Amino acid sequence: MRLAPFLQLLALASAVVATNASTRGVYDLVKRRLPSHADDFIFTLTETNTTEPTNDEYSISTAYGGAIAIEGNSISALTTGLRRYFNDIAHADLHWFIGNRLDTAASPLPRPNATIVGKSIVPWRYYFNTVTFSYTSPFWTWEDWEYELDWLALRGVNLPLAWVGFEKILLDVFRETGLTDPEILTFFSGPAFLAWNRFGNIQGSWGGELPLAWIDSQFELQKKILKRMIELGMTPILPAFTGFVPRAIHDKFPDANVVNGSRWEGFDSRYTNTTFLEPSDPMFADLQARTIGKQLEYYGNITQFYTLDQYNENDPASGDLEYLRSVTAGTWKSLKAANPGAVWVMQGWLFYSNRDFWDTDRISAYLSGVEVDSDILILDLFSESEPQWQRTDSYYGKPWVWCQLHDYGGNQGLYGQIDNVTINPISALQTSPSMVGMGLTPEGEEGNEIIYSLLLDQAWSSTPIDTASYFTSFVRTRYNGPNNTIPSSLYTAWEILRTTAYNNTNLTANAVPKSILELHPHVSGLVDRSGHHPTALHYDPTLLVTALTHFLSASSTDEALWQNPAYQHDIVDLARQVLANTFLSTYTSLLTVWNTTSPSPSTISTHSEILTSLLTTLDALLSTLPHFRLSTWLAAARASAPAGDEEVADFFEYTARNQLTLWGPEGEINDYASKQWGGLVGGYYLPRWEVFLEYVAGHGPGEYDQEDVVRGVGVVQEGFQRVGGAGIGMGDGEGRSVREVVEGGVVQVLGRAGVL
Ligand SMILES: *[C@@H]1O[C@H](CO)[C@@H](O)[C@H](O)[C@H]1NC(C)=O
Ligand SMILES: *[C@@H]1O[C@H](CO)[C@@H](O)[C@H](O)[C@H]1NC(C)=O
Ligand SMILES: *[C@@H]1O[C@H](CO)[C@@H](O)[C@H](O)[C@H]1NC(C)=O
Ligand SMILES: *[C@@H]1O[C@H](CO)[C@@H](O)[C@H](O)[C@H]1NC(C)=O
Ligand SMILES: *[C@@H]1O[C@H](CO)[C@@H](O)[C@H](O)[C@H]1NC(C)=O
Ligand SMILES: *[C@@H]1O[C@H](CO)[C@@H](O)[C@H](O)[C@H]1NC(C)=O
Ligand SMILES: *[C@@H]1O[C@H](CO)[C@@H](O)[C@H](O)[C@H]1NC(C)=O
Ligand SMILES: *[C@@H]1O[C@H](CO)[C@@H](O)[C@H](O)[C@H]1NC(C)=O
Ligand SMILES: *[C@@H]1O[C@H](CO)[C@@H](O)[C@H](O)[C@H]1NC(C)=O
Ligand SMILES: *[C@@H]1O[C@H](CO)[C@@H](O)[C@H](O)[C@H]1NC(C)=O
């Protein structure tokens, strides 16, 4: 049972759901994804009790007429029940990057022979990080969004963030204050960097400017997204006015109470030092009323939830407790005045990332400005590794959500903390009366789908999920196909993954690992990194090679697996990791030989040659599937530009390339959002390493000067930023099958490297 302060928060939400409740959205989901069986289901919404906060519940059974009957007390309960039916009875699912595989269910669809019930343990299942909108979805089409929202609905998410198209709102609001379009547009950042503009970390754009036509098209996209979210039983979280304003505010309103923000990540002050309008200035409440008012006008009164972050990696102008309290008090009042039902949603990242500033006195003062607890909802953003709810005594009673962050910048190492994401949210729920949700806050949707699903499924189980049986049933469903006998070696392979890559418990490295192949080459400092972007492996890499041999043995038992999209994706992903791990060990061996008094030139060149082959093979492997190709990302960026406008398309492609590589005009956050993608490995990382390997072959430890390497690597990096420069081409593997590259490349190079 939850405590009183949250009754209000929850009752408001159920009121909104109740008024819009219709099962049409669930029927439409089935029609989209399994049209031939749209008539097999009957969905029934049981009456919701709006006076008492309830968790979501569903039941699945076979109706008298033979239909599959799913009953639930919310739309989200129905969609979650639908996936439970597909997973447990029909063994089919819809996956990230692989596609919709619901059609692998047997036909006629199997009927449940007993009633299956499910109940959520928290009212809210949250999804998205503000930065996911820049790392993953900046160039998504409506079809991409439809797919994502179906994935989320089937996994019970009912509280997603909805940032798309916000610049249209801000543009309208700033225009009303008298700012001109050039003054406003020079404030916005490029399409792949908007998240940090929205956070107030950066302002302006390098390489081009957001076109008005794109701002409009994103707004149109947002209207479709919001409508679909509501049809699928989700309460969207909309943006609000944060206080960050164009610099021209100084000239237009000389009396405005503004502070110049701090410098973020070493960016030139022209791109950072964002201007912040103090919430105590009456203009703040006015701009808030306009920002929220416009969304009410355009979208309707569809939500109470507003995302609003003012100090994400930006420290406040003062640490004075009264000042901090006044900032939240002013912001809260502005929200309530604009929409009396407003609930402020805040990413709690600042309390971890800037903890030197945010001692508990300051956090407490800051949060106390919101005088009604249920008017705020805090995302404990990185609960699996750096939870802040304990040191803040459950955010001093404010409602909060247990979130798994998992990765930075969409980096792709195989990784998970299966014990933590099953055991810890359950014990947090038992300990903290103000925990009201569980959710996911990935920086990018990078892979490791099982770990994301695991936490969302945990939100429907009052005891920690048994991961051994969870993985078994995952394998059964994931590889379902015409031959629905799954070779036992696939179960064995995933059992190895479960107990190695997916079971990190040593939190000196606490997120998805990055491979050194994606880093600027150097003779030191690359290996054994811990923390955020660890390069240290927390498992024995030879066990992953064993897992790969089990994958190979599965397809020699059942050759049809080579045509199974789930198998194709997973073997590429696993082989990718094994190649990357082998790169690390070979690099280490190379340096050991190089750094001796009389190194053998032939040993050095053998190691160098293996390193290059690992990269060319990896590039070919990744290029076999669209999801792992650079060209997919670049083409989406270009396609997002207004039709026929090549200049804007070039700018969008530049921002897409720049985010992956230099991350900033001058390499401010170099390699942060690196990816193992076909075309990027061959067109960027390989030439960088060639510069290094050539240099190392010609210079011993005594003569080594990193500046020489930096110069050569710099040429590659700069060249890549240009549209049509290196890397625009597709990788070698495009057009070749996964099987061809695995059997005719991966196996050989691993053999030569001595790991297979
Ligand atoms: C709704 O909740 C109230 C208060 O707990 C309870 O008295 C009532 O019976 C519930 N109604 C339904 C239909 O469950
Ligand atoms: C009922 O379904 C379960 C699980 O799908 C299955 O194991 C069992 O054999 C079925 N029983 C009958 C009588 O069909
Ligand atoms: C903030 O910086 C801008 C230049 O970037 C300057 O024009 C302005 O006067 C500064 N404002 C304050 C309050 O310091
Ligand atoms: C930008 O912020 C830095 C501190 O982070 C400060 O030293 C500098 O004066 C600021 N520049 C402007 C123009 O406000
Ligand atoms: C929106 O709906 C909520 C909940 O029903 C209500 O509290 C709020 O006053 C409404 N806002 C507006 C602006 O009508
Ligand atoms: C999960 O991580 C937290 C935070 O580092 C730690 O305190 C806790 O012991 C971990 N739990 C498990 C089961 O690994
Ligand atoms: C189905 O898979 C099994 C191994 O799991 C294999 O022995 C059999 O030949 C396959 N059947 C077909 C029709 O592919
Ligand atoms: C994960 O690793 C820890 C530490 O080695 C171990 O205690 C735990 O049992 C493992 N969990 C699983 C599910 O294998
Ligand atoms: C955790 O990892 C760090 C860094 O790799 C290592 O130094 C430490 O010994 C490990 N701790 C345990 C308990 O294995
Ligand atoms: C080379 O070896 C020396 C002596 O063992 C060591 O101090 C140095 O760090 C090594 N350099 C590199 C780049 O490995």
mmCIF file of N, CA, C and O in Angstrom, residues 324-402:
data_model
loop_
_atom_site.group_PDB
_atom_site.id
_atom_site.type_symbol
_atom_site.label_atom_id
_atom_site.label_comp_id
_atom_site.label_asym_id
_atom_site.label_seq_id
_atom_site.Cartn_x
_atom_site.Cartn_y
_atom_site.Cartn_z
ATOM 1 N N LEU A 324 18.640 28.290 -3.578
ATOM 2 C CA LEU A 324 18.248 27.023 -4.209
ATOM 3 C C LEU A 324 16.753 26.763 -4.007
ATOM 4 O O LEU A 324 16.043 26.344 -4.918
ATOM 5 N N ARG A 325 16.305 27.043 -2.787
ATOM 6 C CA ARG A 325 14.892 26.833 -2.490
ATOM 7 C C ARG A 325 14.014 27.766 -3.337
ATOM 8 O O ARG A 325 12.961 27.375 -3.837
ATOM 9 N N SER A 326 14.500 28.992 -3.534
ATOM 10 C CA SER A 326 13.684 29.952 -4.287
ATOM 11 C C SER A 326 13.601 29.558 -5.761
ATOM 12 O O SER A 326 12.599 29.816 -6.412
ATOM 13 N N VAL A 327 14.652 28.924 -6.276
ATOM 14 C CA VAL A 327 14.614 28.501 -7.686
ATOM 15 C C VAL A 327 13.511 27.467 -7.890
ATOM 16 O O VAL A 327 12.662 27.601 -8.782
ATOM 17 N N THR A 328 13.500 26.441 -7.035
ATOM 18 C CA THR A 328 12.453 25.414 -7.203
ATOM 19 C C THR A 328 11.079 25.984 -6.885
ATOM 20 O O THR A 328 10.109 25.675 -7.572
ATOM 21 N N ALA A 329 11.011 26.830 -5.860
ATOM 22 C CA ALA A 329 9.697 27.378 -5.503
ATOM 23 C C ALA A 329 9.132 28.176 -6.674
ATOM 24 O O ALA A 329 7.964 28.018 -7.056
ATOM 25 N N GLY A 330 9.967 29.016 -7.278
ATOM 26 C CA GLY A 330 9.510 29.829 -8.405
ATOM 27 C C GLY A 330 9.108 28.960 -9.589
ATOM 28 O O GLY A 330 8.085 29.193 -10.248
ATOM 29 N N THR A 331 9.894 27.934 -9.847
ATOM 30 C CA THR A 331 9.618 27.061 -10.990
ATOM 31 C C THR A 331 8.325 26.280 -10.755
ATOM 32 O O THR A 331 7.467 26.171 -11.639
ATOM 33 N N TRP A 332 8.193 25.754 -9.564
ATOM 34 C CA TRP A 332 6.985 24.976 -9.205
ATOM 35 C C TRP A 332 5.727 25.832 -9.334
ATOM 36 O O TRP A 332 4.734 25.421 -9.946
ATOM 37 N N LYS A 333 5.793 27.055 -8.784
ATOM 38 C CA LYS A 333 4.611 27.930 -8.852
ATOM 39 C C LYS A 333 4.265 28.255 -10.298
ATOM 40 O O LYS A 333 3.097 28.324 -10.666
ATOM 41 N N SER A 334 5.296 28.426 -11.118
ATOM 42 C CA SER A 334 5.021 28.747 -12.529
ATOM 43 C C SER A 334 4.317 27.570 -13.207
ATOM 44 O O SER A 334 3.423 27.763 -14.023
ATOM 45 N N LEU A 335 4.712 26.364 -12.842
ATOM 46 C CA LEU A 335 4.078 25.165 -13.431
ATOM 47 C C LEU A 335 2.618 25.064 -12.986
ATOM 48 O O LEU A 335 1.729 24.811 -13.800
ATOM 49 N N LYS A 336 2.392 25.240 -11.702
ATOM 50 C CA LYS A 336 1.027 25.089 -11.174
ATOM 51 C C LYS A 336 0.100 26.173 -11.722
ATOM 52 O O LYS A 336 -1.085 25.936 -11.944
ATOM 53 N N ALA A 337 0.684 27.375 -11.940
ATOM 54 C CA ALA A 337 -0.143 28.455 -12.484
ATOM 55 C C ALA A 337 -0.505 28.138 -13.940
ATOM 56 O O ALA A 337 -1.600 28.458 -14.398
ATOM 57 N N ALA A 338 0.412 27.504 -14.645
ATOM 58 C CA ALA A 338 0.165 27.221 -16.061
ATOM 59 C C ALA A 338 -0.786 26.046 -16.246
ATOM 60 O O ALA A 338 -1.589 26.021 -17.174
ATOM 61 N N ASN A 339 -0.679 25.055 -15.383
ATOM 62 C CA ASN A 339 -1.605 23.918 -15.406
ATOM 63 C C ASN A 339 -1.745 23.425 -13.966
ATOM 64 O O ASN A 339 -0.814 22.834 -13.412
ATOM 65 N N PRO A 340 -2.912 23.646 -13.374
ATOM 66 C CA PRO A 340 -3.070 23.354 -11.934
ATOM 67 C C PRO A 340 -2.741 21.905 -11.579
ATOM 68 O O PRO A 340 -2.370 21.611 -10.440
ATOM 69 N N GLY A 341 -2.845 21.014 -12.549
ATOM 70 C CA GLY A 341 -2.543 19.612 -12.243
ATOM 71 C C GLY A 341 -1.071 19.269 -12.390
ATOM 72 O O GLY A 341 -0.678 18.117 -12.181
ATOM 73 N N ALA A 342 -0.231 20.227 -12.755
ATOM 74 C CA ALA A 342 1.145 19.914 -13.162
ATOM 75 C C ALA A 342 1.961 19.136 -12.129
ATOM 76 O O ALA A 342 1.914 19.427 -10.933
ATOM 77 N N VAL A 343 2.682 18.151 -12.610
ATOM 78 C CA VAL A 343 3.663 17.413 -11.806
ATOM 79 C C VAL A 343 5.016 17.580 -12.506
ATOM 80 O O VAL A 343 5.135 17.318 -13.700
ATOM 81 N N TRP A 344 5.992 18.014 -11.769
ATOM 82 C CA TRP A 344 7.327 18.306 -12.302
ATOM 83 C C TRP A 344 8.166 17.011 -12.287
ATOM 84 O O TRP A 344 8.403 16.448 -11.235
ATOM 85 N N VAL A 345 8.606 16.582 -13.453
ATOM 86 C CA VAL A 345 9.461 15.389 -13.539
ATOM 87 C C VAL A 345 10.910 15.848 -13.706
ATOM 88 O O VAL A 345 11.212 16.648 -14.595
ATOM 89 N N MET A 346 11.786 15.362 -12.844
ATOM 90 C CA MET A 346 13.178 15.804 -12.849
ATOM 91 C C MET A 346 14.130 14.615 -12.963
ATOM 92 O O MET A 346 13.971 13.630 -12.243
ATOM 93 N N GLN A 347 15.097 14.706 -13.853
ATOM 94 C CA GLN A 347 16.148 13.680 -13.906
ATOM 95 C C GLN A 347 17.100 13.933 -12.735
ATOM 96 O O GLN A 347 17.632 15.034 -12.593
ATOM 97 N N GLY A 348 17.303 12.913 -11.925
ATOM 98 C CA GLY A 348 18.127 13.096 -10.729
ATOM 99 C C GLY A 348 19.625 12.978 -10.982
ATOM 100 O O GLY A 348 20.415 12.895 -10.044
ATOM 101 N N TRP A 349 20.016 13.004 -12.233
ATOM 102 C CA TRP A 349 21.426 12.814 -12.605
ATOM 103 C C TRP A 349 22.365 13.791 -11.908
ATOM 104 O O TRP A 349 23.472 13.450 -11.508
ATOM 105 N N LEU A 350 21.914 15.043 -11.781
ATOM 106 C CA LEU A 350 22.782 16.077 -11.211
ATOM 107 C C LEU A 350 23.298 15.696 -9.821
ATOM 108 O O LEU A 350 24.434 16.002 -9.478
ATOM 109 N N PHE A 351 22.458 15.028 -9.042
ATOM 110 C CA PHE A 351 22.848 14.720 -7.664
ATOM 111 C C PHE A 351 23.993 13.709 -7.609
ATOM 112 O O PHE A 351 24.695 13.602 -6.613
ATOM 113 N N TYR A 352 24.141 12.953 -8.707
ATOM 114 C CA TYR A 352 25.276 12.047 -8.810
ATOM 115 C C TYR A 352 26.440 12.718 -9.534
ATOM 116 O O TYR A 352 27.546 12.795 -9.018
ATOM 117 N N SER A 353 26.159 13.261 -10.738
ATOM 118 C CA SER A 353 27.265 13.761 -11.566
ATOM 119 C C SER A 353 27.940 14.975 -10.918
ATOM 120 O O SER A 353 29.146 15.125 -11.030
ATOM 121 N N ASN A 354 27.169 15.837 -10.290
ATOM 122 C CA ASN A 354 27.743 17.040 -9.675
ATOM 123 C C ASN A 354 27.624 16.952 -8.153
ATOM 124 O O ASN A 354 27.236 17.906 -7.490
ATOM 125 N N ARG A 355 27.965 15.773 -7.615
ATOM 126 C CA ARG A 355 27.736 15.577 -6.178
ATOM 127 C C ARG A 355 28.658 16.421 -5.312
ATOM 128 O O ARG A 355 28.385 16.619 -4.133
ATOM 129 N N ASP A 356 29.752 16.938 -5.901
ATOM 130 C CA ASP A 356 30.604 17.839 -5.115
ATOM 131 C C ASP A 356 29.817 19.088 -4.732
ATOM 132 O O ASP A 356 30.006 19.647 -3.659
ATOM 133 N N PHE A 357 28.977 19.513 -5.625
ATOM 134 C CA PHE A 357 28.135 20.679 -5.324
ATOM 135 C C PHE A 357 26.934 20.257 -4.479
ATOM 136 O O PHE A 357 26.593 20.893 -3.481
ATOM 137 N N TRP A 358 26.290 19.152 -4.905
ATOM 138 C CA TRP A 358 25.003 18.778 -4.305
ATOM 139 C C TRP A 358 25.180 17.941 -3.045
ATOM 140 O O TRP A 358 24.984 16.720 -3.063
ATOM 141 N N ASP A 359 25.551 18.599 -1.962
ATOM 142 C CA ASP A 359 25.545 17.867 -0.696
ATOM 143 C C ASP A 359 24.085 17.743 -0.240
ATOM 144 O O ASP A 359 23.188 18.353 -0.832
ATOM 145 N N THR A 360 23.856 16.958 0.799
ATOM 146 C CA THR A 360 22.456 16.682 1.141
ATOM 147 C C THR A 360 21.715 17.926 1.638
ATOM 148 O O THR A 360 20.513 18.051 1.434
ATOM 149 N N ASP A 361 22.433 18.881 2.229
ATOM 150 C CA ASP A 361 21.750 20.112 2.650
ATOM 151 C C ASP A 361 21.203 20.864 1.435
ATOM 152 O O ASP A 361 20.087 21.375 1.451
ATOM 153 N N ARG A 362 22.035 20.902 0.404
ATOM 154 C CA ARG A 362 21.597 21.613 -0.795
ATOM 155 C C ARG A 362 20.456 20.868 -1.500
ATOM 156 O O ARG A 362 19.510 21.494 -1.986
ATOM 157 N N ILE A 363 20.565 19.549 -1.572
ATOM 158 C CA ILE A 363 19.484 18.791 -2.229
ATOM 159 C C ILE A 363 18.183 19.012 -1.466
ATOM 160 O O ILE A 363 17.132 19.276 -2.049
ATOM 161 N N SER A 364 18.290 18.940 -0.149
ATOM 162 C CA SER A 364 17.098 19.080 0.677
ATOM 163 C C SER A 364 16.487 20.471 0.514
ATOM 164 O O SER A 364 15.270 20.622 0.338
ATOM 165 N N ALA A 365 17.330 21.513 0.505
ATOM 166 C CA ALA A 365 16.819 22.876 0.335
ATOM 167 C C ALA A 365 16.166 23.016 -1.041
ATOM 168 O O ALA A 365 15.065 23.563 -1.176
ATOM 169 N N TYR A 366 16.853 22.490 -2.033
ATOM 170 C CA TYR A 366 16.370 22.608 -3.411
ATOM 171 C C TYR A 366 15.011 21.912 -3.558
ATOM 172 O O TYR A 366 14.061 22.483 -4.095
ATOM 173 N N LEU A 367 14.900 20.697 -3.058
ATOM 174 C CA LEU A 367 13.638 19.970 -3.215
ATOM 175 C C LEU A 367 12.518 20.567 -2.364
ATOM 176 O O LEU A 367 11.340 20.452 -2.700
ATOM 177 N N SER A 368 12.898 21.222 -1.287
ATOM 178 C CA SER A 368 11.863 21.740 -0.384
ATOM 179 C C SER A 368 11.077 22.886 -1.014
ATOM 180 O O SER A 368 9.987 23.222 -0.557
ATOM 181 N N GLY A 369 11.611 23.480 -2.079
ATOM 182 C CA GLY A 369 10.876 24.543 -2.767
ATOM 183 C C GLY A 369 9.577 24.053 -3.390
ATOM 184 O O GLY A 369 8.660 24.832 -3.625
ATOM 185 N N VAL A 370 9.490 22.747 -3.627
ATOM 186 C CA VAL A 370 8.228 22.164 -4.112
ATOM 187 C C VAL A 370 7.472 21.731 -2.858
ATOM 188 O O VAL A 370 7.794 20.719 -2.245
ATOM 189 N N GLU A 371 6.492 22.528 -2.481
ATOM 190 C CA GLU A 371 5.908 22.333 -1.148
ATOM 191 C C GLU A 371 4.935 21.165 -1.055
ATOM 192 O O GLU A 371 4.651 20.681 0.039
ATOM 193 N N VAL A 372 4.423 20.731 -2.181
ATOM 194 C CA VAL A 372 3.512 19.579 -2.168
ATOM 195 C C VAL A 372 4.266 18.391 -2.773
ATOM 196 O O VAL A 372 4.657 18.434 -3.941
ATOM 197 N N ASP A 373 4.497 17.377 -1.978
ATOM 198 C CA ASP A 373 5.327 16.268 -2.445
ATOM 199 C C ASP A 373 4.856 15.688 -3.767
ATOM 200 O O ASP A 373 5.646 15.380 -4.646
ATOM 201 N N SER A 374 3.542 15.527 -3.899
ATOM 202 C CA SER A 374 3.038 14.847 -5.101
ATOM 203 C C SER A 374 3.136 15.719 -6.349
ATOM 204 O O SER A 374 2.767 15.286 -7.429
ATOM 205 N N ASP A 375 3.662 16.927 -6.217
ATOM 206 C CA ASP A 375 3.829 17.781 -7.395
ATOM 207 C C ASP A 375 5.163 17.563 -8.100
ATOM 208 O O ASP A 375 5.494 18.283 -9.039
ATOM 209 N N ILE A 376 5.933 16.608 -7.608
ATOM 210 C CA ILE A 376 7.210 16.343 -8.277
ATOM 211 C C ILE A 376 7.425 14.837 -8.361
ATOM 212 O O ILE A 376 6.889 14.075 -7.532
ATOM 213 N N LEU A 377 8.152 14.425 -9.371
ATOM 214 C CA LEU A 377 8.496 13.015 -9.532
ATOM 215 C C LEU A 377 9.962 12.983 -9.951
ATOM 216 O O LEU A 377 10.333 13.572 -10.971
ATOM 217 N N ILE A 378 10.783 12.327 -9.137
ATOM 218 C CA ILE A 378 12.222 12.339 -9.412
ATOM 219 C C ILE A 378 12.664 11.005 -9.992
ATOM 220 O O ILE A 378 12.302 9.936 -9.491
ATOM 221 N N LEU A 379 13.420 11.093 -11.064
ATOM 222 C CA LEU A 379 13.971 9.880 -11.660
ATOM 223 C C LEU A 379 15.334 9.640 -11.020
ATOM 224 O O LEU A 379 16.248 10.452 -11.202
ATOM 225 N N ASP A 380 15.437 8.577 -10.260
ATOM 226 C CA ASP A 380 16.737 8.180 -9.706
ATOM 227 C C ASP A 380 17.442 7.523 -10.892
ATOM 228 O O ASP A 380 17.248 6.345 -11.179
ATOM 229 N N LEU A 381 18.252 8.298 -11.595
ATOM 230 C CA LEU A 381 18.564 7.989 -12.990
ATOM 231 C C LEU A 381 19.456 6.781 -13.216
ATOM 232 O O LEU A 381 19.443 6.183 -14.288
ATOM 233 N N PHE A 382 20.249 6.426 -12.218
ATOM 234 C CA PHE A 382 21.288 5.403 -12.428
ATOM 235 C C PHE A 382 21.236 4.470 -11.218
ATOM 236 O O PHE A 382 22.244 4.188 -10.585
ATOM 237 N N SER A 383 20.027 3.981 -10.929
ATOM 238 C CA SER A 383 19.800 3.240 -9.687
ATOM 239 C C SER A 383 20.622 1.965 -9.588
ATOM 240 O O SER A 383 20.919 1.505 -8.489
ATOM 241 N N GLU A 384 20.961 1.359 -10.730
ATOM 242 C CA GLU A 384 21.661 0.078 -10.658
ATOM 243 C C GLU A 384 23.114 0.240 -10.239
ATOM 244 O O GLU A 384 23.737 -0.723 -9.785
ATOM 245 N N SER A 385 23.685 1.420 -10.404
ATOM 246 C CA SER A 385 25.095 1.591 -10.067
ATOM 247 C C SER A 385 25.370 2.736 -9.108
ATOM 248 O O SER A 385 26.256 2.645 -8.268
ATOM 249 N N GLU A 386 24.656 3.820 -9.273
ATOM 250 C CA GLU A 386 24.909 4.990 -8.437
ATOM 251 C C GLU A 386 23.598 5.538 -7.883
ATOM 252 O O GLU A 386 23.212 6.676 -8.157
ATOM 253 N N PRO A 387 22.880 4.729 -7.110
ATOM 254 C CA PRO A 387 21.594 5.192 -6.586
ATOM 255 C C PRO A 387 21.806 6.368 -5.627
ATOM 256 O O PRO A 387 22.772 6.388 -4.874
ATOM 257 N N GLN A 388 20.908 7.324 -5.692
ATOM 258 C CA GLN A 388 21.005 8.497 -4.810
ATOM 259 C C GLN A 388 19.867 8.524 -3.785
ATOM 260 O O GLN A 388 19.837 9.390 -2.920
ATOM 261 N N TRP A 389 18.915 7.597 -3.928
ATOM 262 C CA TRP A 389 17.738 7.689 -3.061
ATOM 263 C C TRP A 389 18.042 7.393 -1.600
ATOM 264 O O TRP A 389 17.383 7.926 -0.712
ATOM 265 N N GLN A 390 19.081 6.590 -1.357
ATOM 266 C CA GLN A 390 19.390 6.321 0.052
ATOM 267 C C GLN A 390 19.983 7.536 0.737
ATOM 268 O O GLN A 390 19.549 7.947 1.811
ATOM 269 N N ARG A 391 20.982 8.168 0.074
ATOM 270 C CA ARG A 391 21.647 9.284 0.761
ATOM 271 C C ARG A 391 20.720 10.490 0.915
ATOM 272 O O ARG A 391 20.968 11.366 1.741
ATOM 273 N N THR A 392 19.645 10.535 0.085
ATOM 274 C CA THR A 392 18.705 11.648 0.194
ATOM 275 C C THR A 392 17.462 11.232 0.971
ATOM 276 O O THR A 392 16.441 11.919 0.912
ATOM 277 N N ASP A 393 17.574 10.094 1.673
ATOM 278 C CA ASP A 393 16.451 9.651 2.478
ATOM 279 C C ASP A 393 15.176 9.621 1.624
ATOM 280 O O ASP A 393 14.168 10.255 1.946
ATOM 281 N N SER A 394 15.268 8.887 0.500
ATOM 282 C CA SER A 394 14.163 8.792 -0.471
ATOM 283 C C SER A 394 13.698 10.169 -0.932
ATOM 284 O O SER A 394 12.503 10.449 -0.995
ATOM 285 N N TYR A 395 14.667 10.983 -1.310
ATOM 286 C CA TYR A 395 14.354 12.333 -1.798
ATOM 287 C C TYR A 395 13.437 13.080 -0.819
ATOM 288 O O TYR A 395 12.527 13.785 -1.214
ATOM 289 N N TYR A 396 13.722 12.857 0.436
ATOM 290 C CA TYR A 396 12.994 13.545 1.513
ATOM 291 C C TYR A 396 11.485 13.390 1.353
ATOM 292 O O TYR A 396 10.712 14.317 1.597
ATOM 293 N N GLY A 397 11.096 12.204 0.900
ATOM 294 C CA GLY A 397 9.660 11.905 0.841
ATOM 295 C C GLY A 397 9.002 12.205 -0.494
ATOM 296 O O GLY A 397 7.823 11.907 -0.691
ATOM 297 N N LYS A 398 9.738 12.761 -1.438
ATOM 298 C CA LYS A 398 9.141 13.021 -2.749
ATOM 299 C C LYS A 398 9.045 11.700 -3.529
ATOM 300 O O LYS A 398 9.920 10.842 -3.415
ATOM 301 N N PRO A 399 7.997 11.537 -4.347
ATOM 302 C CA PRO A 399 7.897 10.320 -5.162
ATOM 303 C C PRO A 399 9.079 10.198 -6.117
ATOM 304 O O PRO A 399 9.546 11.203 -6.658
ATOM 305 N N TRP A 400 9.532 8.957 -6.311
ATOM 306 C CA TRP A 400 10.680 8.757 -7.202
ATOM 307 C C TRP A 400 10.568 7.419 -7.933
ATOM 308 O O TRP A 400 9.803 6.542 -7.535
ATOM 309 N N VAL A 401 11.356 7.297 -8.999
ATOM 310 C CA VAL A 401 11.330 6.115 -9.869
ATOM 311 C C VAL A 401 12.716 5.471 -9.899
ATOM 312 O O VAL A 401 13.722 6.167 -10.081
ATOM 313 N N TRP A 402 12.745 4.144 -9.727
ATOM 314 C CA TRP A 402 14.007 3.375 -9.796
ATOM 315 C C TRP A 402 14.343 3.141 -11.270
ATOM 316 O O TRP A 402 13.598 2.450 -11.975
#
